[in-house]
Amino acid sequence: MLGEGILKGLAETAKNFAGSFVSKERMTTVEYPEERLPLPEASRNFPFLVYDGTDWEAGLRCVACQICEKECPPKCIYIDKSKDKKPDHVGKMQIYPTKFDIDISICMSCQICVEVCPFEAIKMDSEYELATDDRFGGLLLDRHQLAKPNEYYHKIHPTEAAEVDARLAEEKVKADAKAKAAAAAPKPAAVPAAKPAIVASSVASPKEGEAG
Amino acid sequence: MKVAETSPGFAFEKAPEAEGWNRPPVIEPDGEGELLEVSMGPHHPSTHGVFRMDVALDGERVIRLKPVFGYLHRNHEQIAETTSYLSMMPYTDRLDYFCSLSNNWAYALAVEKLVGQAVPERAEYIRVILAELTRVQNHASAIGFLIQEMGASGTPLMYAFKEREKILDLFESLTGSRMMCNYMRFGGCRVDTSAAWLEATRKVVAGLPHFIDEYEALLSENEILMARCQGVGVLKPELAVNAGITGPMLRASGVNYDIRRVDHYGIYDRFKFRVPLGEHGDIYDRYMVRVLEMRESIKILEQALKEIPSGPVMDAKAKIRGFRPKPGEAYGRIEAPKGELGFYLISDGGNGPYRFRVRPPSLINLTVLEDMCLGHNVADVVLIFGSVDIVLGEVDR
Amino acid sequence: MKTVEQIKAAIEAAVPGAGVTIVTNPSPSAQHSLLLNPSQAIAVANFLREDEELALDFLSNVTGVDYLDKEVAEKVKVTKQVAKTVDGVEQTIEETVEETRKHLEPGHLEAVYHLFSMRKKHGPVVLRMRTVNRTDKVELPSFTPIWRSAEFQEREIFDLYGIVFAGHPDLRRLLMWPEFKDHPMRKDYVEPDDFEYEPTAHDSVMARAKSHEAAGEQASLSSAEAAR
């Protein structure tokens, strides 16, 4: 019979229409600003800089090695390296970024910077309501705006953050052991004692020349 | 032929003179009146983006049709030459933004061929699962868009998007992003799947057959759809092979060529699935081949989810930083939802490719657009174009 | 499937004077290619498509590649007559010296074709053709009459690399607009100096922005810099 197929299709839509009143399964939309879906843990949007401790400036894990700047596909990261060294939150002398800008109007949220960072210093944020009326300045985030505490990282990506903390602790133990061995060794000249411990650890040693 | 004196479009430029090639047939206008040149696009709702067709019409009949590309051209291939291999991975997401995971796989496959990189078992299974999920959501939305262009605004497309949403949620919880996944790496995958993710995937896959049944009940026997699609936009198998058409469009013309079967890339030789073939090569066959391919994809998904082994997802020898392949070249291709997606890489030993070429199925499938449209009404052009299933991000690159 | 050597032999048997050379590929993919002589390429292509055993009916991919002129330094052993004083007596002796000779290898454009067979389900067979140089002798025969799938891809190469495919029925620019002059995928392509404000300008972009600022073109730049 002509029109049978159409009727069959209409029956299907009618079933879904009526069903949406009774079944939560068939009601697939939510009213956004009032109602929000929980974000999955892996969700990523734009990068931020992790700091340890309470002082954002001292606690930044970033040592301005500029690997992320080189690897960033759309080149949205801009870093100026410091000439001097400053103590970080545990009092170790480190090079630090005097300028660390990310232009999130260019950033494409690809997470490459997170993957290449040997210091676990840059991570992905999951905040998504970033609309601003200032197109250039408002979307160009400097290092103060980017710095977020490790606790925040634990809040948005708990599993990943726990893994990172475990890894860093392990590296610290190794580095300490190495430093101790170096101190105990008869020839201290063989070990560059002035080098930051984290760079000396074999696991995280960045190969800057190769990354370029 | 009398031609209206309007702005000179490509449609009226000199007809191809050379003989002996598989050229579109020349159709002579039958009426007395003038020919009309219509520029369909670039901002036409049916063109899935910015794409233009210069159409010469005799009344309602299409006499000539020339596609005009380049509105979304961003020289993707040159970006690759100025960046590193790893940095190129997120750019491949943006080729065919509906199927970013297939693009990732094709690129990873080409690079793995170039350096002879092995991929661990578990990563291969994850790749298959993700690629088949991508295929299901791509075909569902492709059909949705096709029906939308027929005039059924909304309903079938929203049904498809409802299902696509579930799949995109899976992508987001695994890769962190819904569409721009950037997930595969040379020698494996970026992160491992959790048991909870696999469970959620099993649940979604278990619901897919019901969705396809519902979709088919809604569409397959619809008289309007049959009247508009059957016998329209016929593509002959000889022409399809000669013009390099791949994917569901080729199989709808009855040519049995599925790269999953031919190349056995990844671990596709372990799964049992059939390759659906069309008979007439018209729009309806293309629709039907897509529906059947979704059903076959579900079969592959079920097998892969059952057999997935435990183990690492990255090869131990794989390098993230300082990746420099030795000089050489490689062509790697996969069966993407839209057809054969290939990446051709030439390395000169640097940290970025010397030459990076994408073989875009969407662009090459448009080669026969004119042949399929000639002689049909202008309203059918939209439909035929929709049945090719293209994404402009890949056509223009 | 036949190996590259066998395919070469088959071509040379079928097309006399085909002039095919094998280009080896050192990478693990081992996809070696056949370099065709452009004057015989059409005959060879026809043979590859029609041959029962090869049946390469599917041209999948066409790629343009640009190779710039490059200076090649070679170490050559040269035997020279050298006047030398040996034991107080002046003599002319032959001496072998290693010399570095530099010569300019002319650049060329290349079209690479990846062929498969849909009937026999094998492939790829890779064909290459090279132009004489990069400037005026850039003509290659078109494979579009043999495989229609080359139609858009050869147009793209014509557009982006400037290889002129003789016999292509509809050779126009594909991606760039018709008035565009240069070929943007060439290795020595220079971008037009069209300055745009970019908030995170650095390196070359920054240098370009500064030069424009010096010329007083963009007064807003300095204020944007200050905002940073």
PDB file of C-alpha atoms in Angstrom, chain B residues 10 13-14 16-18 20-24 66-67 69-70 73 75 77-78 81 113-116 239 241-246 250 255-257 262 327-331 333 340 344 346 353-359 363-364 366-368 371 395-397, chain C residues 25-31 33 49 57-68 110 112 114 116-119 121-122 124 126 128 144-153 155-156 160-161 167-170 172 174-176 178 184-187 189:
ATOM      1  CA  PHE B  10      33.533  27.901 -14.997  1.00  0.00           C
ATOM      2  CA  GLU B  13      34.412  27.662 -20.033  1.00  0.00           C
ATOM      3  CA  LYS B  14      35.429  25.581 -22.977  1.00  0.00           C
ATOM      4  CA  PRO B  16      36.968  19.365 -22.538  1.00  0.00           C
ATOM      5  CA  GLU B  17      38.201  18.745 -26.064  1.00  0.00           C
ATOM      6  CA  ALA B  18      40.366  15.691 -25.629  1.00  0.00           C
ATOM      7  CA  GLY B  20      39.267   9.021 -25.541  1.00  0.00           C
ATOM      8  CA  TRP B  21      39.059   9.682 -21.845  1.00  0.00           C
ATOM      9  CA  ASN B  22      36.351   8.892 -19.406  1.00  0.00           C
ATOM     10  CA  ARG B  23      34.833  12.301 -19.629  1.00  0.00           C
ATOM     11  CA  PRO B  24      31.358  13.339 -18.563  1.00  0.00           C
ATOM     12  CA  LYS B  66      31.669  22.261 -12.403  1.00  0.00           C
ATOM     13  CA  PRO B  67      32.648  22.028  -8.759  1.00  0.00           C
ATOM     14  CA  PHE B  69      36.980  24.186  -4.477  1.00  0.00           C
ATOM     15  CA  GLY B  70      39.310  26.033  -2.222  1.00  0.00           C
ATOM     16  CA  HIS B  73      41.961  25.779   1.761  1.00  0.00           C
ATOM     17  CA  ASN B  75      47.516  24.452   2.927  1.00  0.00           C
ATOM     18  CA  GLU B  77      50.243  19.876   3.581  1.00  0.00           C
ATOM     19  CA  GLN B  78      52.567  22.813   3.874  1.00  0.00           C
ATOM     20  CA  GLU B  81      56.492  20.594   6.174  1.00  0.00           C
ATOM     21  CA  LYS B 113      55.395   2.173   7.938  1.00  0.00           C
ATOM     22  CA  LEU B 114      58.035   4.814   7.426  1.00  0.00           C
ATOM     23  CA  VAL B 115      60.010   3.880  10.526  1.00  0.00           C
ATOM     24  CA  GLY B 116      59.020   0.211  10.825  1.00  0.00           C
ATOM     25  CA  LEU B 239      33.603   4.650 -14.195  1.00  0.00           C
ATOM     26  CA  VAL B 241      36.969   2.256 -10.620  1.00  0.00           C
ATOM     27  CA  ASN B 242      38.532   4.473 -13.250  1.00  0.00           C
ATOM     28  CA  ALA B 243      37.780   7.634 -11.315  1.00  0.00           C
ATOM     29  CA  GLY B 244      39.278   6.244  -8.138  1.00  0.00           C
ATOM     30  CA  ILE B 245      36.050   6.309  -6.153  1.00  0.00           C
ATOM     31  CA  THR B 246      36.394   4.501  -2.841  1.00  0.00           C
ATOM     32  CA  LEU B 250      32.274   2.423  -4.737  1.00  0.00           C
ATOM     33  CA  VAL B 255      32.701  -3.204  -6.751  1.00  0.00           C
ATOM     34  CA  ASN B 256      33.979  -5.398  -3.967  1.00  0.00           C
ATOM     35  CA  TYR B 257      36.889  -3.385  -2.631  1.00  0.00           C
ATOM     36  CA  VAL B 262      42.458  -6.028   0.888  1.00  0.00           C
ATOM     37  CA  PRO B 327      65.344   9.128   4.790  1.00  0.00           C
ATOM     38  CA  GLY B 328      62.753   7.223   2.814  1.00  0.00           C
ATOM     39  CA  GLU B 329      59.096   7.302   1.979  1.00  0.00           C
ATOM     40  CA  ALA B 330      55.921   5.434   2.796  1.00  0.00           C
ATOM     41  CA  TYR B 331      52.305   5.384   1.727  1.00  0.00           C
ATOM     42  CA  ARG B 333      46.136   3.930   3.791  1.00  0.00           C
ATOM     43  CA  GLU B 340      40.444   5.375   1.108  1.00  0.00           C
ATOM     44  CA  TYR B 344      52.176   9.686   1.737  1.00  0.00           C
ATOM     45  CA  ILE B 346      58.750  11.549   2.316  1.00  0.00           C
ATOM     46  CA  PRO B 353      58.332  15.406   6.884  1.00  0.00           C
ATOM     47  CA  TYR B 354      59.919  16.678   3.663  1.00  0.00           C
ATOM     48  CA  ARG B 355      56.666  16.027   1.877  1.00  0.00           C
ATOM     49  CA  PHE B 356      53.352  15.210   3.456  1.00  0.00           C
ATOM     50  CA  ARG B 357      50.486  14.311   1.223  1.00  0.00           C
ATOM     51  CA  VAL B 358      46.930  13.475   2.163  1.00  0.00           C
ATOM     52  CA  ARG B 359      44.944  11.354  -0.227  1.00  0.00           C
ATOM     53  CA  LEU B 363      37.868  15.276  -2.926  1.00  0.00           C
ATOM     54  CA  ILE B 364      38.426  12.312  -5.213  1.00  0.00           C
ATOM     55  CA  LEU B 366      33.684  14.332  -6.133  1.00  0.00           C
ATOM     56  CA  THR B 367      35.407  13.599  -9.466  1.00  0.00           C
ATOM     57  CA  VAL B 368      32.245  11.945 -10.748  1.00  0.00           C
ATOM     58  CA  ASP B 371      28.694  12.582 -14.365  1.00  0.00           C
ATOM     59  CA  VAL B 395      38.227  18.377   0.331  1.00  0.00           C
ATOM     60  CA  ASP B 396      40.069  21.682   0.548  1.00  0.00           C
ATOM     61  CA  ARG B 397      42.658  20.838   3.177  1.00  0.00           C
TER      62      ARG B 397
ATOM     63  CA  ASN C  25      63.311   3.328  -0.988  1.00  0.00           C
ATOM     64  CA  PRO C  26      65.575   2.709   2.002  1.00  0.00           C
ATOM     65  CA  SER C  27      62.796   2.987   4.600  1.00  0.00           C
ATOM     66  CA  PRO C  28      61.258  -0.156   6.166  1.00  0.00           C
ATOM     67  CA  SER C  29      58.131   0.308   4.046  1.00  0.00           C
ATOM     68  CA  ALA C  30      60.210  -0.889   1.046  1.00  0.00           C
ATOM     69  CA  GLN C  31      57.851   0.721  -1.443  1.00  0.00           C
ATOM     70  CA  SER C  33      59.261   3.160  -7.233  1.00  0.00           C
ATOM     71  CA  ARG C  49      46.392  -0.713 -16.789  1.00  0.00           C
ATOM     72  CA  ASP C  57      43.068  -0.198 -12.800  1.00  0.00           C
ATOM     73  CA  PHE C  58      42.980   2.067  -9.766  1.00  0.00           C
ATOM     74  CA  LEU C  59      45.136   5.180  -9.500  1.00  0.00           C
ATOM     75  CA  SER C  60      44.859   6.075  -5.888  1.00  0.00           C
ATOM     76  CA  ASN C  61      47.103   8.987  -5.177  1.00  0.00           C
ATOM     77  CA  VAL C  62      48.994  11.616  -7.125  1.00  0.00           C
ATOM     78  CA  THR C  63      51.585  13.685  -5.304  1.00  0.00           C
ATOM     79  CA  GLY C  64      53.708  16.582  -6.387  1.00  0.00           C
ATOM     80  CA  VAL C  65      57.138  16.980  -4.855  1.00  0.00           C
ATOM     81  CA  ASP C  66      59.572  19.849  -5.203  1.00  0.00           C
ATOM     82  CA  TYR C  67      63.323  19.385  -5.086  1.00  0.00           C
ATOM     83  CA  LEU C  68      65.342  22.576  -4.988  1.00  0.00           C
ATOM     84  CA  GLU C 110      58.272  15.345  -9.431  1.00  0.00           C
ATOM     85  CA  VAL C 112      54.402  10.477  -7.829  1.00  0.00           C
ATOM     86  CA  HIS C 114      50.378   5.284  -6.422  1.00  0.00           C
ATOM     87  CA  PHE C 116      46.619  -0.345  -7.050  1.00  0.00           C
ATOM     88  CA  SER C 117      44.579  -3.052  -8.640  1.00  0.00           C
ATOM     89  CA  MET C 118      40.944  -3.415  -7.693  1.00  0.00           C
ATOM     90  CA  ARG C 119      40.579  -6.552  -9.766  1.00  0.00           C
ATOM     91  CA  LYS C 121      43.627  -6.573  -5.101  1.00  0.00           C
ATOM     92  CA  HIS C 122      47.294  -5.801  -4.999  1.00  0.00           C
ATOM     93  CA  PRO C 124      50.966  -0.271  -4.511  1.00  0.00           C
ATOM     94  CA  VAL C 126      54.708   3.631  -7.370  1.00  0.00           C
ATOM     95  CA  ARG C 128      57.479   8.800 -10.638  1.00  0.00           C
ATOM     96  CA  THR C 144      43.903  11.754 -16.634  1.00  0.00           C
ATOM     97  CA  PRO C 145      42.901  10.172 -19.956  1.00  0.00           C
ATOM     98  CA  ILE C 146      43.971   6.810 -18.556  1.00  0.00           C
ATOM     99  CA  TRP C 147      42.834   7.107 -14.969  1.00  0.00           C
ATOM    100  CA  ARG C 148      40.162   9.699 -14.378  1.00  0.00           C
ATOM    101  CA  SER C 149      41.019   9.867 -10.672  1.00  0.00           C
ATOM    102  CA  ALA C 150      44.030  11.969 -11.623  1.00  0.00           C
ATOM    103  CA  GLU C 151      41.738  14.741 -12.847  1.00  0.00           C
ATOM    104  CA  PHE C 152      41.487  16.780  -9.646  1.00  0.00           C
ATOM    105  CA  GLN C 153      44.778  15.644  -8.218  1.00  0.00           C
ATOM    106  CA  ARG C 155      44.906  20.029 -11.193  1.00  0.00           C
ATOM    107  CA  GLU C 156      45.941  20.407  -7.577  1.00  0.00           C
ATOM    108  CA  LEU C 160      50.340  24.168  -5.931  1.00  0.00           C
ATOM    109  CA  TYR C 161      53.549  23.107  -7.720  1.00  0.00           C
ATOM    110  CA  GLY C 167      46.908  16.346 -22.284  1.00  0.00           C
ATOM    111  CA  HIS C 168      44.914  17.159 -19.176  1.00  0.00           C
ATOM    112  CA  PRO C 169      41.473  18.076 -20.486  1.00  0.00           C
ATOM    113  CA  ASP C 170      40.690  20.764 -17.945  1.00  0.00           C
ATOM    114  CA  ARG C 172      42.843  24.979 -14.117  1.00  0.00           C
ATOM    115  CA  LEU C 174      41.941  23.829  -8.079  1.00  0.00           C
ATOM    116  CA  LEU C 175      42.398  25.315  -4.622  1.00  0.00           C
ATOM    117  CA  MET C 176      43.798  28.797  -5.175  1.00  0.00           C
ATOM    118  CA  PRO C 178      42.306  31.855 -10.743  1.00  0.00           C
ATOM    119  CA  PRO C 184      52.422  28.012  -2.843  1.00  0.00           C
ATOM    120  CA  MET C 185      53.690  24.497  -2.149  1.00  0.00           C
ATOM    121  CA  ARG C 186      57.075  25.087  -3.743  1.00  0.00           C
ATOM    122  CA  LYS C 187      59.913  25.042  -1.285  1.00  0.00           C
ATOM    123  CA  TYR C 189      57.685  30.126  -2.099  1.00  0.00           C
TER     124      TYR C 189
END
